[in-house]
Amino acid sequence: MPKRTLQGVVVSDKQAKTIVVRVDRRFTHPIYKKTIRRSKNYHAHDESNQFKPGDMVWIEESKPISKLKRWVVIRGEHKKSA
């Protein structure tokens, strides 16, 4: 079975080798038929501490690394600084 990958935005990099990624999803409400946005935070392993808040990253599920970390960063794009 292939590993899941998610795309999200880095919201925190305060921990060593760990980033917190916010993943947004949109779906239609089953009764009201309105589009709803929901977000969830995932702790992901960032070995080189290269991603900063605001960067777009792709994370992939992995075996548990610590109590909260079950995801690893596979690639990312640094935000453009003006």
PDB file of N, CA and C in Angstrom:
ATOM      1  N   MET A   1       0.834  -1.173   0.000  1.00  0.00           N
ATOM      2  CA  MET A   1       0.000   0.000   0.000  1.00  0.00           C
ATOM      3  C   MET A   1       0.888   1.249   0.000  1.00  0.00           C
ATOM      4  N   PRO A   2       0.615   2.205  -0.888  1.00  0.00           N
ATOM      5  CA  PRO A   2       1.488   3.383  -0.945  1.00  0.00           C
ATOM      6  C   PRO A   2       1.327   4.270   0.288  1.00  0.00           C
ATOM      7  N   LYS A   3       2.385   4.995   0.592  1.00  0.00           N
ATOM      8  CA  LYS A   3       2.342   5.903   1.728  1.00  0.00           C
ATOM      9  C   LYS A   3       1.572   7.162   1.347  1.00  0.00           C
ATOM     10  N   ARG A   4       0.827   7.702   2.313  1.00  0.00           N
ATOM     11  CA  ARG A   4       0.079   8.924   2.058  1.00  0.00           C
ATOM     12  C   ARG A   4       1.029  10.116   2.026  1.00  0.00           C
ATOM     13  N   THR A   5       0.733  11.072   1.173  1.00  0.00           N
ATOM     14  CA  THR A   5       1.466  12.331   1.157  1.00  0.00           C
ATOM     15  C   THR A   5       0.464  13.458   1.290  1.00  0.00           C
ATOM     16  N   LEU A   6       0.844  14.482   2.037  1.00  0.00           N
ATOM     17  CA  LEU A   6       0.000  15.645   2.251  1.00  0.00           C
ATOM     18  C   LEU A   6       0.807  16.900   1.965  1.00  0.00           C
ATOM     19  N   GLN A   7       0.104  17.949   1.569  1.00  0.00           N
ATOM     20  CA  GLN A   7       0.741  19.229   1.305  1.00  0.00           C
ATOM     21  C   GLN A   7       0.245  20.230   2.331  1.00  0.00           C
ATOM     22  N   GLY A   8       1.167  21.015   2.894  1.00  0.00           N
ATOM     23  CA  GLY A   8       0.758  21.983   3.897  1.00  0.00           C
ATOM     24  C   GLY A   8       1.761  23.102   4.060  1.00  0.00           C
ATOM     25  N   VAL A   9       1.478  23.961   5.028  1.00  0.00           N
ATOM     26  CA  VAL A   9       2.300  25.131   5.299  1.00  0.00           C
ATOM     27  C   VAL A   9       2.925  24.984   6.685  1.00  0.00           C
ATOM     28  N   VAL A  10       4.208  25.303   6.789  1.00  0.00           N
ATOM     29  CA  VAL A  10       4.906  25.229   8.069  1.00  0.00           C
ATOM     30  C   VAL A  10       4.396  26.356   8.968  1.00  0.00           C
ATOM     31  N   VAL A  11       3.970  26.004  10.188  1.00  0.00           N
ATOM     32  CA  VAL A  11       3.509  27.017  11.134  1.00  0.00           C
ATOM     33  C   VAL A  11       4.473  27.197  12.300  1.00  0.00           C
ATOM     34  N   SER A  12       5.347  26.218  12.555  1.00  0.00           N
ATOM     35  CA  SER A  12       6.303  26.340  13.659  1.00  0.00           C
ATOM     36  C   SER A  12       7.551  25.522  13.351  1.00  0.00           C
ATOM     37  N   ASP A  13       8.713  26.080  13.767  1.00  0.00           N
ATOM     38  CA  ASP A  13       9.978  25.347  13.638  1.00  0.00           C
ATOM     39  C   ASP A  13      10.796  25.479  14.922  1.00  0.00           C
ATOM     40  N   LYS A  14      10.123  25.663  16.045  1.00  0.00           N
ATOM     41  CA  LYS A  14      10.815  25.923  17.302  1.00  0.00           C
ATOM     42  C   LYS A  14      11.501  24.690  17.891  1.00  0.00           C
ATOM     43  N   GLN A  15      11.091  23.493  17.489  1.00  0.00           N
ATOM     44  CA  GLN A  15      11.696  22.280  18.027  1.00  0.00           C
ATOM     45  C   GLN A  15      12.866  21.847  17.149  1.00  0.00           C
ATOM     46  N   ALA A  16      13.789  21.103  17.735  1.00  0.00           N
ATOM     47  CA  ALA A  16      14.945  20.621  16.991  1.00  0.00           C
ATOM     48  C   ALA A  16      14.526  19.489  16.056  1.00  0.00           C
ATOM     49  N   LYS A  17      14.859  19.617  14.777  1.00  0.00           N
ATOM     50  CA  LYS A  17      14.590  18.613  13.744  1.00  0.00           C
ATOM     51  C   LYS A  17      13.111  18.290  13.590  1.00  0.00           C
ATOM     52  N   THR A  18      12.234  19.207  14.006  1.00  0.00           N
ATOM     53  CA  THR A  18      10.792  18.989  13.905  1.00  0.00           C
ATOM     54  C   THR A  18      10.126  20.268  13.427  1.00  0.00           C
ATOM     55  N   ILE A  19       9.168  20.118  12.524  1.00  0.00           N
ATOM     56  CA  ILE A  19       8.342  21.246  12.118  1.00  0.00           C
ATOM     57  C   ILE A  19       6.884  20.861  12.313  1.00  0.00           C
ATOM     58  N   VAL A  20       6.050  21.864  12.519  1.00  0.00           N
ATOM     59  CA  VAL A  20       4.616  21.639  12.609  1.00  0.00           C
ATOM     60  C   VAL A  20       4.015  22.143  11.311  1.00  0.00           C
ATOM     61  N   VAL A  21       3.258  21.277  10.639  1.00  0.00           N
ATOM     62  CA  VAL A  21       2.694  21.582   9.326  1.00  0.00           C
ATOM     63  C   VAL A  21       1.180  21.631   9.428  1.00  0.00           C
ATOM     64  N   ARG A  22       0.586  22.736   8.942  1.00  0.00           N
ATOM     65  CA  ARG A  22      -0.872  22.853   8.898  1.00  0.00           C
ATOM     66  C   ARG A  22      -1.348  22.398   7.528  1.00  0.00           C
ATOM     67  N   VAL A  23      -2.219  21.364   7.522  1.00  0.00           N
ATOM     68  CA  VAL A  23      -2.775  20.833   6.282  1.00  0.00           C
ATOM     69  C   VAL A  23      -4.242  21.225   6.226  1.00  0.00           C
ATOM     70  N   ASP A  24      -4.618  21.966   5.184  1.00  0.00           N
ATOM     71  CA  ASP A  24      -6.001  22.403   5.001  1.00  0.00           C
ATOM     72  C   ASP A  24      -6.712  21.463   4.047  1.00  0.00           C
ATOM     73  N   ARG A  25      -7.976  21.190   4.322  1.00  0.00           N
ATOM     74  CA  ARG A  25      -8.785  20.399   3.398  1.00  0.00           C
ATOM     75  C   ARG A  25     -10.136  21.070   3.249  1.00  0.00           C
ATOM     76  N   ARG A  26     -10.726  20.905   2.082  1.00  0.00           N
ATOM     77  CA  ARG A  26     -12.040  21.477   1.796  1.00  0.00           C
ATOM     78  C   ARG A  26     -12.977  20.356   1.389  1.00  0.00           C
ATOM     79  N   PHE A  27     -14.211  20.428   1.879  1.00  0.00           N
ATOM     80  CA  PHE A  27     -15.200  19.425   1.511  1.00  0.00           C
ATOM     81  C   PHE A  27     -16.571  20.060   1.567  1.00  0.00           C
ATOM     82  N   THR A  28     -17.525  19.406   0.933  1.00  0.00           N
ATOM     83  CA  THR A  28     -18.902  19.892   0.922  1.00  0.00           C
ATOM     84  C   THR A  28     -19.667  19.261   2.071  1.00  0.00           C
ATOM     85  N   HIS A  29     -20.384  20.089   2.820  1.00  0.00           N
ATOM     86  CA  HIS A  29     -21.179  19.592   3.931  1.00  0.00           C
ATOM     87  C   HIS A  29     -22.269  18.673   3.397  1.00  0.00           C
ATOM     88  N   PRO A  30     -22.461  17.494   4.012  1.00  0.00           N
ATOM     89  CA  PRO A  30     -23.404  16.524   3.454  1.00  0.00           C
ATOM     90  C   PRO A  30     -24.865  16.984   3.454  1.00  0.00           C
ATOM     91  N   ILE A  31     -25.249  17.846   4.377  1.00  0.00           N
ATOM     92  CA  ILE A  31     -26.644  18.295   4.428  1.00  0.00           C
ATOM     93  C   ILE A  31     -26.804  19.681   3.820  1.00  0.00           C
ATOM     94  N   TYR A  32     -25.958  20.625   4.243  1.00  0.00           N
ATOM     95  CA  TYR A  32     -26.118  22.013   3.824  1.00  0.00           C
ATOM     96  C   TYR A  32     -25.486  22.331   2.475  1.00  0.00           C
ATOM     97  N   LYS A  33     -24.657  21.409   1.947  1.00  0.00           N
ATOM     98  CA  LYS A  33     -24.035  21.562   0.632  1.00  0.00           C
ATOM     99  C   LYS A  33     -23.148  22.803   0.515  1.00  0.00           C
ATOM    100  N   LYS A  34     -22.659  23.284   1.635  1.00  0.00           N
ATOM    101  CA  LYS A  34     -21.741  24.412   1.603  1.00  0.00           C
ATOM    102  C   LYS A  34     -20.313  23.889   1.731  1.00  0.00           C
ATOM    103  N   THR A  35     -19.375  24.602   1.134  1.00  0.00           N
ATOM    104  CA  THR A  35     -17.977  24.210   1.219  1.00  0.00           C
ATOM    105  C   THR A  35     -17.431  24.614   2.588  1.00  0.00           C
ATOM    106  N   ILE A  36     -16.779  23.655   3.258  1.00  0.00           N
ATOM    107  CA  ILE A  36     -16.235  23.868   4.590  1.00  0.00           C
ATOM    108  C   ILE A  36     -14.729  23.667   4.530  1.00  0.00           C
ATOM    109  N   ARG A  37     -13.996  24.538   5.252  1.00  0.00           N
ATOM    110  CA  ARG A  37     -12.546  24.385   5.346  1.00  0.00           C
ATOM    111  C   ARG A  37     -12.199  23.885   6.731  1.00  0.00           C
ATOM    112  N   ARG A  38     -11.391  22.852   6.791  1.00  0.00           N
ATOM    113  CA  ARG A  38     -10.901  22.312   8.051  1.00  0.00           C
ATOM    114  C   ARG A  38      -9.379  22.206   7.943  1.00  0.00           C
ATOM    115  N   SER A  39      -8.697  22.384   9.065  1.00  0.00           N
ATOM    116  CA  SER A  39      -7.245  22.250   9.058  1.00  0.00           C
ATOM    117  C   SER A  39      -6.818  21.373  10.227  1.00  0.00           C
ATOM    118  N   LYS A  40      -5.660  20.770  10.068  1.00  0.00           N
ATOM    119  CA  LYS A  40      -5.108  19.901  11.095  1.00  0.00           C
ATOM    120  C   LYS A  40      -3.596  20.083  11.099  1.00  0.00           C
ATOM    121  N   ASN A  41      -3.000  20.027  12.285  1.00  0.00           N
ATOM    122  CA  ASN A  41      -1.555  20.167  12.411  1.00  0.00           C
ATOM    123  C   ASN A  41      -0.890  18.800  12.536  1.00  0.00           C
ATOM    124  N   TYR A  42       0.216  18.633  11.818  1.00  0.00           N
ATOM    125  CA  TYR A  42       1.007  17.409  11.876  1.00  0.00           C
ATOM    126  C   TYR A  42       2.438  17.773  12.254  1.00  0.00           C
ATOM    127  N   HIS A  43       3.048  16.966  13.124  1.00  0.00           N
ATOM    128  CA  HIS A  43       4.463  17.118  13.443  1.00  0.00           C
ATOM    129  C   HIS A  43       5.250  16.280  12.441  1.00  0.00           C
ATOM    130  N   ALA A  44       6.234  16.900  11.792  1.00  0.00           N
ATOM    131  CA  ALA A  44       7.004  16.205  10.761  1.00  0.00           C
ATOM    132  C   ALA A  44       8.496  16.340  11.042  1.00  0.00           C
ATOM    133  N   HIS A  45       9.247  15.328  10.629  1.00  0.00           N
ATOM    134  CA  HIS A  45      10.693  15.282  10.844  1.00  0.00           C
ATOM    135  C   HIS A  45      11.402  16.077   9.756  1.00  0.00           C
ATOM    136  N   ASP A  46      12.223  17.043  10.167  1.00  0.00           N
ATOM    137  CA  ASP A  46      13.011  17.877   9.256  1.00  0.00           C
ATOM    138  C   ASP A  46      14.464  17.756   9.695  1.00  0.00           C
ATOM    139  N   GLU A  47      15.176  16.800   9.130  1.00  0.00           N
ATOM    140  CA  GLU A  47      16.527  16.448   9.587  1.00  0.00           C
ATOM    141  C   GLU A  47      17.482  17.638   9.570  1.00  0.00           C
ATOM    142  N   SER A  48      17.421  18.479   8.546  1.00  0.00           N
ATOM    143  CA  SER A  48      18.407  19.554   8.402  1.00  0.00           C
ATOM    144  C   SER A  48      17.924  20.915   8.907  1.00  0.00           C
ATOM    145  N   ASN A  49      16.753  20.973   9.515  1.00  0.00           N
ATOM    146  CA  ASN A  49      16.203  22.236  10.033  1.00  0.00           C
ATOM    147  C   ASN A  49      16.195  23.337   8.977  1.00  0.00           C
ATOM    148  N   GLN A  50      15.817  23.010   7.740  1.00  0.00           N
ATOM    149  CA  GLN A  50      15.897  23.995   6.664  1.00  0.00           C
ATOM    150  C   GLN A  50      14.592  24.729   6.407  1.00  0.00           C
ATOM    151  N   PHE A  51      13.461  24.261   6.935  1.00  0.00           N
ATOM    152  CA  PHE A  51      12.184  24.894   6.640  1.00  0.00           C
ATOM    153  C   PHE A  51      11.774  25.848   7.751  1.00  0.00           C
ATOM    154  N   LYS A  52      11.243  26.987   7.340  1.00  0.00           N
ATOM    155  CA  LYS A  52      10.835  28.051   8.255  1.00  0.00           C
ATOM    156  C   LYS A  52       9.334  28.278   8.119  1.00  0.00           C
ATOM    157  N   PRO A  53       8.712  28.953   9.099  1.00  0.00           N
ATOM    158  CA  PRO A  53       7.274  29.226   9.003  1.00  0.00           C
ATOM    159  C   PRO A  53       6.914  29.956   7.702  1.00  0.00           C
ATOM    160  N   GLY A  54       5.839  29.493   7.074  1.00  0.00           N
ATOM    161  CA  GLY A  54       5.390  30.066   5.815  1.00  0.00           C
ATOM    162  C   GLY A  54       5.785  29.246   4.601  1.00  0.00           C
ATOM    163  N   ASP A  55       6.748  28.333   4.745  1.00  0.00           N
ATOM    164  CA  ASP A  55       7.182  27.496   3.618  1.00  0.00           C
ATOM    165  C   ASP A  55       6.127  26.444   3.301  1.00  0.00           C
ATOM    166  N   MET A  56       5.998  26.118   2.020  1.00  0.00           N
ATOM    167  CA  MET A  56       5.098  25.064   1.569  1.00  0.00           C
ATOM    168  C   MET A  56       5.883  23.752   1.522  1.00  0.00           C
ATOM    169  N   VAL A  57       5.369  22.697   2.172  1.00  0.00           N
ATOM    170  CA  VAL A  57       6.083  21.422   2.213  1.00  0.00           C
ATOM    171  C   VAL A  57       5.144  20.263   1.891  1.00  0.00           C
ATOM    172  N   TRP A  58       5.731  19.165   1.450  1.00  0.00           N
ATOM    173  CA  TRP A  58       5.029  17.910   1.247  1.00  0.00           C
ATOM    174  C   TRP A  58       5.560  16.927   2.274  1.00  0.00           C
ATOM    175  N   ILE A  59       4.656  16.280   2.997  1.00  0.00           N
ATOM    176  CA  ILE A  59       5.061  15.327   4.024  1.00  0.00           C
ATOM    177  C   ILE A  59       4.534  13.943   3.674  1.00  0.00           C
ATOM    178  N   GLU A  60       5.256  12.924   4.130  1.00  0.00           N
ATOM    179  CA  GLU A  60       4.905  11.538   3.839  1.00  0.00           C
ATOM    180  C   GLU A  60       4.862  10.770   5.148  1.00  0.00           C
ATOM    181  N   GLU A  61       3.872   9.895   5.281  1.00  0.00           N
ATOM    182  CA  GLU A  61       3.759   9.131   6.518  1.00  0.00           C
ATOM    183  C   GLU A  61       4.928   8.161   6.650  1.00  0.00           C
ATOM    184  N   SER A  62       5.298   7.858   7.898  1.00  0.00           N
ATOM    185  CA  SER A  62       6.410   6.953   8.161  1.00  0.00           C
ATOM    186  C   SER A  62       6.142   6.228   9.469  1.00  0.00           C
ATOM    187  N   LYS A  63       7.049   5.368   9.845  1.00  0.00           N
ATOM    188  CA  LYS A  63       6.914   4.706  11.142  1.00  0.00           C
ATOM    189  C   LYS A  63       7.095   5.753  12.237  1.00  0.00           C
ATOM    190  N   PRO A  64       6.575   5.509  13.427  1.00  0.00           N
ATOM    191  CA  PRO A  64       6.691   6.507  14.490  1.00  0.00           C
ATOM    192  C   PRO A  64       8.146   6.859  14.803  1.00  0.00           C
ATOM    193  N   ILE A  65       8.419   8.164  14.829  1.00  0.00           N
ATOM    194  CA  ILE A  65       9.757   8.655  15.124  1.00  0.00           C
ATOM    195  C   ILE A  65       9.843   9.080  16.591  1.00  0.00           C
ATOM    196  N   SER A  66       8.752   9.634  17.113  1.00  0.00           N
ATOM    197  CA  SER A  66       8.672  10.023  18.522  1.00  0.00           C
ATOM    198  C   SER A  66       7.204   9.953  18.928  1.00  0.00           C
ATOM    199  N   LYS A  67       6.883  10.517  20.081  1.00  0.00           N
ATOM    200  CA  LYS A  67       5.510  10.453  20.587  1.00  0.00           C
ATOM    201  C   LYS A  67       4.507  11.057  19.595  1.00  0.00           C
ATOM    202  N   LEU A  68       4.848  12.170  18.970  1.00  0.00           N
ATOM    203  CA  LEU A  68       3.923  12.861  18.070  1.00  0.00           C
ATOM    204  C   LEU A  68       4.301  12.768  16.595  1.00  0.00           C
ATOM    205  N   LYS A  69       5.562  12.469  16.292  1.00  0.00           N
ATOM    206  CA  LYS A  69       6.013  12.503  14.892  1.00  0.00           C
ATOM    207  C   LYS A  69       5.782  11.179  14.184  1.00  0.00           C
ATOM    208  N   ARG A  70       4.950  11.224  13.143  1.00  0.00           N
ATOM    209  CA  ARG A  70       4.723  10.075  12.269  1.00  0.00           C
ATOM    210  C   ARG A  70       4.846  10.460  10.807  1.00  0.00           C
ATOM    211  N   TRP A  71       5.405  11.636  10.527  1.00  0.00           N
ATOM    212  CA  TRP A  71       5.523  12.152   9.170  1.00  0.00           C
ATOM    213  C   TRP A  71       6.940  12.644   8.929  1.00  0.00           C
ATOM    214  N   VAL A  72       7.381  12.590   7.666  1.00  0.00           N
ATOM    215  CA  VAL A  72       8.709  13.047   7.269  1.00  0.00           C
ATOM    216  C   VAL A  72       8.544  13.999   6.095  1.00  0.00           C
ATOM    217  N   VAL A  73       9.325  15.091   6.095  1.00  0.00           N
ATOM    218  CA  VAL A  73       9.289  16.038   4.978  1.00  0.00           C
ATOM    219  C   VAL A  73      10.003  15.405   3.793  1.00  0.00           C
ATOM    220  N   ILE A  74       9.325  15.373   2.622  1.00  0.00           N
ATOM    221  CA  ILE A  74       9.973  14.811   1.441  1.00  0.00           C
ATOM    222  C   ILE A  74      10.455  15.904   0.489  1.00  0.00           C
ATOM    223  N   ARG A  75       9.749  17.040   0.442  1.00  0.00           N
ATOM    224  CA  ARG A  75      10.244  18.171  -0.344  1.00  0.00           C
ATOM    225  C   ARG A  75       9.487  19.422   0.080  1.00  0.00           C
ATOM    226  N   GLY A  76      10.023  20.571  -0.318  1.00  0.00           N
ATOM    227  CA  GLY A  76       9.382  21.809   0.068  1.00  0.00           C
ATOM    228  C   GLY A  76       9.820  22.955  -0.799  1.00  0.00           C
ATOM    229  N   GLU A  77       9.071  24.048  -0.693  1.00  0.00           N
ATOM    230  CA  GLU A  77       9.396  25.276  -1.425  1.00  0.00           C
ATOM    231  C   GLU A  77       9.475  26.400  -0.405  1.00  0.00           C
ATOM    232  N   HIS A  78      10.584  27.114  -0.419  1.00  0.00           N
ATOM    233  CA  HIS A  78      10.743  28.237   0.498  1.00  0.00           C
ATOM    234  C   HIS A  78       9.900  29.389   0.002  1.00  0.00           C
ATOM    235  N   LYS A  79       9.296  30.115   0.948  1.00  0.00           N
ATOM    236  CA  LYS A  79       8.451  31.238   0.544  1.00  0.00           C
ATOM    237  C   LYS A  79       9.327  32.340  -0.035  1.00  0.00           C
ATOM    238  N   LYS A  80       8.740  33.077  -0.929  1.00  0.00           N
ATOM    239  CA  LYS A  80       9.462  34.166  -1.595  1.00  0.00           C
ATOM    240  C   LYS A  80       9.519  35.359  -0.654  1.00  0.00           C
ATOM    241  N   SER A  81      10.705  35.875  -0.420  1.00  0.00           N
ATOM    242  CA  SER A  81      10.847  37.061   0.417  1.00  0.00           C
ATOM    243  C   SER A  81      10.824  38.307  -0.466  1.00  0.00           C
ATOM    244  N   ALA A  82      10.092  39.305  -0.054  1.00  0.00           N
ATOM    245  CA  ALA A  82       9.933  40.502  -0.880  1.00  0.00           C
ATOM    246  C   ALA A  82      11.011  41.516  -0.642  1.00  0.00           C
TER     247      ALA A  82
END
